[in-house]
């Protein structure tokens, strides 16, 4: 494949957002999984809705807002110390093992992160997870104050890399993000670790991989 | 209140989208509620994501796509006859009793529907539910091919009514729609039948009502 650079999504793709379950469970026994799931779902909804409404707030604000909503809906009493602990956990998310394993095999490509996260959140989480040495840049939507899958977000990576879209490989585990990137014009690799079904969004990724470790062989192949 | 016209959301506000549960349950015993909930959640997500991606398809397409996704994810075998039956059920959604009761008490206001629905779906469902005589117009986002809560959708109602935003009362049970309408500039009434928590979207409705039957007295009050 004629790929010159790789653009990675961060949350859910390199970093396991559900690694906060352990702390959720410790703070709210028996409710950790439900809290983590509702928190993540609302976090994403808020990014989409705020983008459509033209009312951007950065990802740390949206993430904290979604946490408060999720706790309220699940009838969990959220102390301010809990908010600090859980938001801090977002800066120390566990990397996916297959992402850690794949990165050293992709050194021939320019590699950047393009994420909804705020710059501070991303810098902290990427460093903690051990990806820093493998990245040329960490690009945050905060530069333009709109969230994925608005095409202006994907343009950020093109502008940074100065490479044509079709020669940029985009990697995400979030199907809607993969679809947005494909709709924009990238070569797209959907990392489907959980065996999820594709959504019907009018754009289909170029390849579906079960693990990020499948990527190096695939993109160095001639086709 | 100085309200000259009322703009109603349709799905979830006048029409109970979860009245399809009975048919879902009949077709997929034990899974009716789960199917109805996942179907609705994905239907909304697809409208937001397609709007952000600039890949509009009309609401009947999005609704059928979301149905297929929900059945696939829940491992339910969806026959083409099921799709026809379930989509047909969307044209015959049950009206909320409080909505039917309130409408005859609001005859002094110009009343329109502003909905994500396609014109054909809306016309059928509104007629079946018995709201036709109470409405001056049924406005579909299909005219501009973008979904709520993009502000251009709410502008459709202003353009149709030729009344300033602040004198238009907007009524929705969907909090994100109420927030979008408030962000746009309407006077907004959130009908919160289920005791849901408000989301953090940067705009707060002017009033929260448990039932639509509370609206007539509220808007004829001097304040």
XYZ file of C-alpha atoms in Angstrom:
446
model
C 0.000 0.000 0.000
C 1.168 3.502 -0.728
C 0.976 4.784 2.835
C 3.380 7.504 3.980
C 2.021 8.359 7.398
C -0.297 6.920 10.031
C -2.855 8.863 12.030
C -4.098 7.178 15.189
C -7.183 7.814 17.225
C -6.320 7.734 20.948
C -9.290 6.898 23.192
C -10.555 3.388 22.553
C -7.870 2.741 19.921
C -4.492 3.102 21.692
C -5.890 3.718 25.186
C -8.526 1.549 26.826
C -11.198 3.968 28.092
C -12.798 1.130 30.027
C -9.664 0.621 32.105
C -11.367 3.095 34.482
C -13.765 0.258 35.399
C -11.555 -0.876 38.287
C -11.646 2.527 39.942
C -15.381 2.928 39.161
C -15.978 -0.435 40.804
C -13.856 0.460 43.834
C -15.758 3.714 44.342
C -19.189 2.267 43.499
C -19.178 -1.491 44.172
C -21.333 -3.476 41.755
C -21.789 -0.472 39.443
C -18.331 -0.117 37.869
C -19.167 -1.504 34.442
C -22.511 0.279 34.159
C -20.899 3.572 35.156
C -17.994 3.196 32.738
C -20.343 2.386 29.851
C -22.841 5.188 30.464
C -20.009 7.646 31.113
C -18.359 6.824 27.776
C -21.652 6.826 25.841
C -22.639 10.238 27.175
C -19.135 11.629 26.672
C -19.380 10.822 22.960
C -22.962 12.102 22.651
C -21.954 15.400 24.217
C -19.130 15.838 21.694
C -21.512 15.237 18.779
C -24.332 17.383 20.125
C -22.100 20.278 21.149
C -20.487 20.219 17.706
C -23.883 20.394 16.003
C -25.084 23.144 18.351
C -21.878 25.136 17.956
C -21.275 25.000 21.718
C -17.831 23.460 22.023
C -16.334 22.832 25.440
C -13.067 20.941 25.682
C -12.883 17.192 26.265
C -11.939 17.420 29.933
C -15.085 19.502 30.550
C -17.275 17.179 28.468
C -15.775 14.129 30.183
C -16.443 15.514 33.654
C -19.976 16.566 32.641
C -20.692 13.078 31.308
C -19.373 11.543 34.524
C -21.748 13.678 36.599
C -24.679 12.787 34.348
C -23.874 9.061 34.468
C -23.580 9.031 38.267
C -26.798 10.996 38.631
C -28.711 8.674 36.322
C -27.336 5.576 38.087
C -28.151 7.182 41.457
C -24.513 7.129 42.601
C -23.407 9.832 45.008
C -20.443 11.517 43.345
C -18.175 13.401 45.754
C -15.822 16.048 44.396
C -12.923 13.806 45.452
C -14.385 11.060 43.220
C -14.418 13.445 40.250
C -10.748 14.263 40.819
C -9.816 10.585 41.112
C -11.793 9.500 38.042
C -10.573 12.371 35.879
C -7.046 11.594 37.025
C -7.615 7.980 35.958
C -8.355 9.333 32.472
C -4.776 10.618 32.393
C -3.509 7.126 33.219
C -5.592 4.896 30.926
C -4.141 1.477 30.185
C -2.702 1.080 26.677
C -4.015 -1.815 24.608
C -1.277 -4.504 24.538
C -1.581 -4.963 20.763
C -1.067 -1.213 20.293
C 2.103 -1.287 22.406
C 3.330 -4.280 20.423
C 2.556 -2.818 16.986
C 4.098 0.624 17.424
C 7.794 -0.449 17.305
C 7.055 -2.227 14.009
C 5.821 0.959 12.339
C 8.898 3.164 12.661
C 9.166 3.700 8.902
C 5.995 5.827 8.911
C 5.415 9.286 10.278
C 2.948 8.732 13.099
C 0.624 11.190 14.817
C -2.374 11.038 17.118
C -5.532 12.919 16.125
C -7.953 12.977 19.006
C -10.966 14.621 20.597
C -8.932 14.920 23.796
C -7.642 18.222 25.088
C -3.900 18.712 24.621
C -3.183 18.371 28.340
C -5.203 15.153 28.700
C -3.596 13.653 25.622
C -0.046 14.586 26.571
C -0.480 13.054 30.016
C -2.186 9.842 28.869
C 0.146 9.220 25.920
C 3.217 9.703 28.114
C 1.871 7.472 30.882
C 0.961 4.739 28.399
C 4.428 4.766 26.845
C 3.620 5.930 23.312
C 5.550 9.208 23.315
C 8.693 7.898 21.629
C 6.596 6.507 18.771
C 4.837 9.720 17.819
C 5.840 12.786 15.832
C 2.906 14.815 17.104
C -0.260 14.727 19.171
C -2.987 16.746 17.448
C -6.014 17.828 19.464
C -9.369 19.004 18.088
C -9.056 21.803 20.621
C -7.089 23.692 17.947
C -10.323 24.170 15.966
C -12.942 23.603 18.658
C -15.103 21.051 16.886
C -15.218 17.291 17.397
C -14.967 14.241 15.170
C -16.430 13.204 12.756
C -16.601 16.757 11.351
C -14.288 16.711 8.299
C -12.412 19.788 9.535
C -10.925 17.586 12.253
C -9.393 15.140 9.788
C -8.062 18.085 7.750
C -5.943 18.994 10.797
C -3.826 15.903 10.192
C -3.450 16.639 6.474
C -2.355 20.182 7.236
C 0.155 18.966 9.818
C 1.607 16.192 7.660
C 1.455 17.938 4.267
C 0.728 14.579 2.625
C -2.248 13.889 0.345
C -5.216 12.217 2.040
C -5.007 8.995 0.058
C -1.455 8.371 1.326
C -2.429 8.756 4.952
C -3.547 5.662 6.859
C -6.077 6.370 9.606
C -6.446 3.910 12.476
C -9.415 3.831 14.837
C -11.373 1.323 16.885
C -14.385 3.623 16.959
C -16.437 2.705 13.900
C -18.045 6.146 13.611
C -14.560 7.725 13.632
C -13.307 5.266 11.024
C -16.366 6.078 8.877
C -15.776 9.806 9.305
C -12.138 9.436 8.282
C -13.096 7.358 5.241
C -15.759 9.869 4.269
C -13.025 12.534 4.456
C -10.738 10.570 2.161
C -8.145 8.714 4.251
C -7.150 5.081 3.818
C -8.873 3.659 6.863
C -8.157 0.695 9.138
C -10.881 -0.190 11.617
C -9.492 -2.065 14.638
C -12.447 -4.197 15.720
C -11.192 -5.937 18.864
C -14.666 -6.729 20.183
C -16.327 -8.136 17.062
C -18.713 -5.169 16.832
C -21.012 -4.735 13.844
C -20.329 -1.862 11.445
C -22.777 1.017 11.586
C -24.594 2.327 8.505
C -22.977 5.732 8.036
C -22.414 5.865 4.291
C -18.634 5.258 4.356
C -16.873 1.946 4.867
C -13.286 1.431 6.141
C -10.757 -0.049 3.711
C -9.816 -2.882 6.063
C -10.983 -4.412 9.318
C -8.343 -5.770 11.697
C -8.914 -7.713 14.885
C -5.692 -6.392 16.426
C -3.338 -3.506 15.711
C -0.524 -6.054 15.394
C -2.007 -7.033 12.010
C -1.325 -3.566 10.615
C 2.452 -3.648 9.911
C 2.264 -6.632 7.544
C -0.865 -5.313 5.854
C 0.441 -1.864 4.974
C 3.827 -3.054 3.788
C 2.117 -5.476 1.369
C 2.245 -4.460 -2.317
C -1.552 -4.111 -2.750
C -45.762 34.835 28.420
C -45.472 36.563 25.101
C -45.793 33.431 22.966
C -47.391 33.678 19.502
C -46.729 30.220 18.122
C -45.785 26.748 19.317
C -43.337 24.422 17.612
C -43.569 20.775 18.608
C -41.078 17.990 18.257
C -42.840 14.818 17.058
C -40.984 11.600 17.979
C -40.845 11.122 21.721
C -42.816 14.328 22.372
C -46.212 13.861 20.674
C -45.631 10.285 19.494
C -44.376 7.486 21.714
C -41.481 5.901 19.818
C -41.450 3.045 22.297
C -44.999 2.039 21.373
C -43.240 -0.238 18.867
C -42.224 -2.406 21.850
C -45.341 -4.560 21.521
C -44.561 -5.485 17.924
C -40.848 -5.926 18.728
C -41.828 -8.271 21.546
C -44.231 -10.185 19.324
C -41.564 -10.685 16.658
C -38.698 -11.298 19.123
C -40.136 -12.631 22.402
C -38.204 -11.483 25.470
C -36.228 -8.929 23.457
C -38.845 -6.281 22.681
C -37.666 -3.624 25.121
C -33.958 -4.136 24.424
C -34.605 -3.906 20.676
C -36.757 -0.787 20.945
C -34.152 0.964 23.109
C -31.118 0.097 20.988
C -33.049 0.907 17.800
C -33.956 4.382 19.074
C -30.469 5.075 20.460
C -28.782 4.172 17.174
C -31.380 6.040 15.131
C -30.477 9.245 16.977
C -26.718 8.595 16.809
C -26.944 8.097 13.058
C -28.725 11.448 12.624
C -26.009 13.246 14.615
C -23.086 11.467 12.980
C -24.418 11.804 9.439
C -25.031 15.505 10.035
C -21.442 16.000 11.224
C -20.063 13.944 8.326
C -22.223 15.746 5.757
C -23.764 12.424 4.701
C -27.484 12.988 5.147
C -29.928 10.205 4.390
C -33.577 10.701 5.228
C -35.125 9.518 8.495
C -36.837 6.487 7.021
C -33.462 5.253 5.732
C -31.701 6.025 9.023
C -34.510 4.370 10.982
C -34.338 1.195 8.892
C -30.520 1.169 9.111
C -30.665 1.506 12.897
C -33.204 -1.318 13.070
C -30.869 -3.615 11.129
C -27.924 -2.680 13.349
C -29.908 -3.220 16.540
C -31.179 -6.634 15.435
C -27.694 -7.679 14.346
C -26.135 -6.597 17.630
C -28.834 -8.362 19.646
C -28.445 -11.438 17.441
C -32.055 -11.320 16.229
C -32.784 -12.673 12.767
C -34.482 -9.835 10.915
C -36.541 -10.968 7.927
C -37.474 -8.438 5.256
C -41.116 -8.896 6.293
C -40.118 -7.816 9.813
C -38.546 -4.629 8.462
C -41.759 -3.789 6.616
C -43.887 -4.447 9.701
C -41.646 -2.474 12.052
C -41.268 0.476 9.684
C -45.028 0.432 9.194
C -45.412 0.559 12.977
C -43.413 3.791 12.876
C -46.240 5.282 10.798
C -48.722 4.291 13.479
C -46.994 5.287 16.720
C -49.249 5.813 19.715
C -49.789 9.458 20.690
C -49.014 10.402 24.293
C -52.373 10.855 26.097
C -51.281 14.176 27.650
C -50.386 15.468 24.180
C -53.845 14.557 22.840
C -55.440 16.236 25.849
C -53.374 19.419 25.657
C -53.755 20.186 21.954
C -57.424 21.309 22.024
C -56.493 23.795 24.783
C -53.899 25.526 22.618
C -56.044 26.670 19.695
C -55.153 30.339 20.179
C -51.570 29.665 19.019
C -50.228 28.856 15.591
C -48.909 25.310 15.946
C -46.440 23.424 13.795
C -44.363 20.280 14.056
C -40.613 20.523 13.406
C -39.135 17.057 13.172
C -36.260 14.898 11.979
C -38.856 12.676 10.288
C -39.253 12.517 6.547
C -42.356 14.273 5.256
C -44.095 11.012 4.339
C -43.403 9.398 7.733
C -44.565 12.501 9.576
C -47.727 12.964 7.545
C -48.727 9.344 8.118
C -47.931 9.239 11.835
C -49.500 12.619 12.635
C -52.685 11.689 10.800
C -52.914 8.278 12.439
C -52.345 9.765 15.891
C -55.093 12.345 15.417
C -53.066 15.565 15.531
C -53.740 16.819 11.996
C -56.608 19.174 12.878
C -54.432 20.874 15.482
C -51.530 21.756 13.228
C -50.930 24.512 10.679
C -47.925 22.741 9.205
C -45.596 19.776 9.515
C -42.004 20.841 8.841
C -39.414 18.178 8.038
C -35.631 18.581 8.202
C -35.646 16.869 4.825
C -36.117 20.347 3.318
C -32.519 21.223 4.263
C -31.016 17.750 4.718
C -29.435 18.190 8.118
C -30.692 16.976 11.488
C -31.352 18.546 14.876
C -29.748 20.107 16.865
C -28.062 22.006 14.017
C -29.400 25.586 14.331
C -30.413 25.635 10.662
C -33.183 23.191 11.549
C -34.740 25.529 14.104
C -34.455 28.394 11.629
C -36.869 26.450 9.378
C -39.661 27.134 11.855
C -38.804 30.838 12.124
C -38.828 31.155 8.345
C -42.171 29.378 8.107
C -43.844 31.317 10.903
C -42.286 34.744 10.281
C -42.295 35.382 14.025
C -39.240 36.394 16.058
C -37.536 33.525 17.906
C -38.267 34.827 21.382
C -42.035 34.716 20.699
C -41.942 31.087 19.592
C -42.438 28.373 22.191
C -40.603 25.133 21.427
C -41.821 21.894 22.985
C -39.755 18.718 23.175
C -39.323 15.708 25.426
C -35.836 15.081 24.052
C -33.500 17.070 26.271
C -30.828 17.452 23.594
C -33.484 18.873 21.222
C -34.757 21.243 23.906
C -31.164 22.369 24.544
C -30.584 22.853 20.810
C -33.755 24.944 20.508
C -32.786 27.047 23.520
C -29.283 27.534 22.151
C -30.944 28.770 18.942
C -33.088 31.274 20.808
C -36.593 29.845 21.271
C -38.581 29.905 24.494
C -38.272 26.237 25.407
C -40.463 23.812 27.312
C -38.916 20.446 28.151
C -41.566 17.767 28.706
C -39.871 15.406 31.133
C -42.380 12.573 31.545
C -39.821 10.062 32.796
C -37.972 12.136 35.397
C -34.775 12.126 33.321
C -31.777 14.216 34.342
C -30.849 17.193 32.184
C -27.697 16.807 30.100
C -24.832 19.304 30.228
C -25.062 20.918 26.798
C -24.584 24.591 27.552
C -28.221 25.656 27.127
C -31.044 25.150 29.607
C -34.795 25.043 28.800
C -36.963 27.841 30.193
C -39.357 25.449 31.915
C -39.626 21.752 32.726
C -43.086 20.179 32.648
C -44.033 16.673 33.717
C -46.907 16.561 31.230
C -47.904 18.545 28.155
C -51.224 19.272 29.878
C -49.336 21.734 32.107
C -48.436 23.911 29.110
C -51.724 25.785 28.417
C -51.948 27.364 31.885
C -48.235 28.152 31.944
C -48.055 30.031 28.653
C -51.240 32.040 29.215
C -49.871 33.251 32.588
C -48.726 36.897 32.636
C -45.044 36.098 33.417
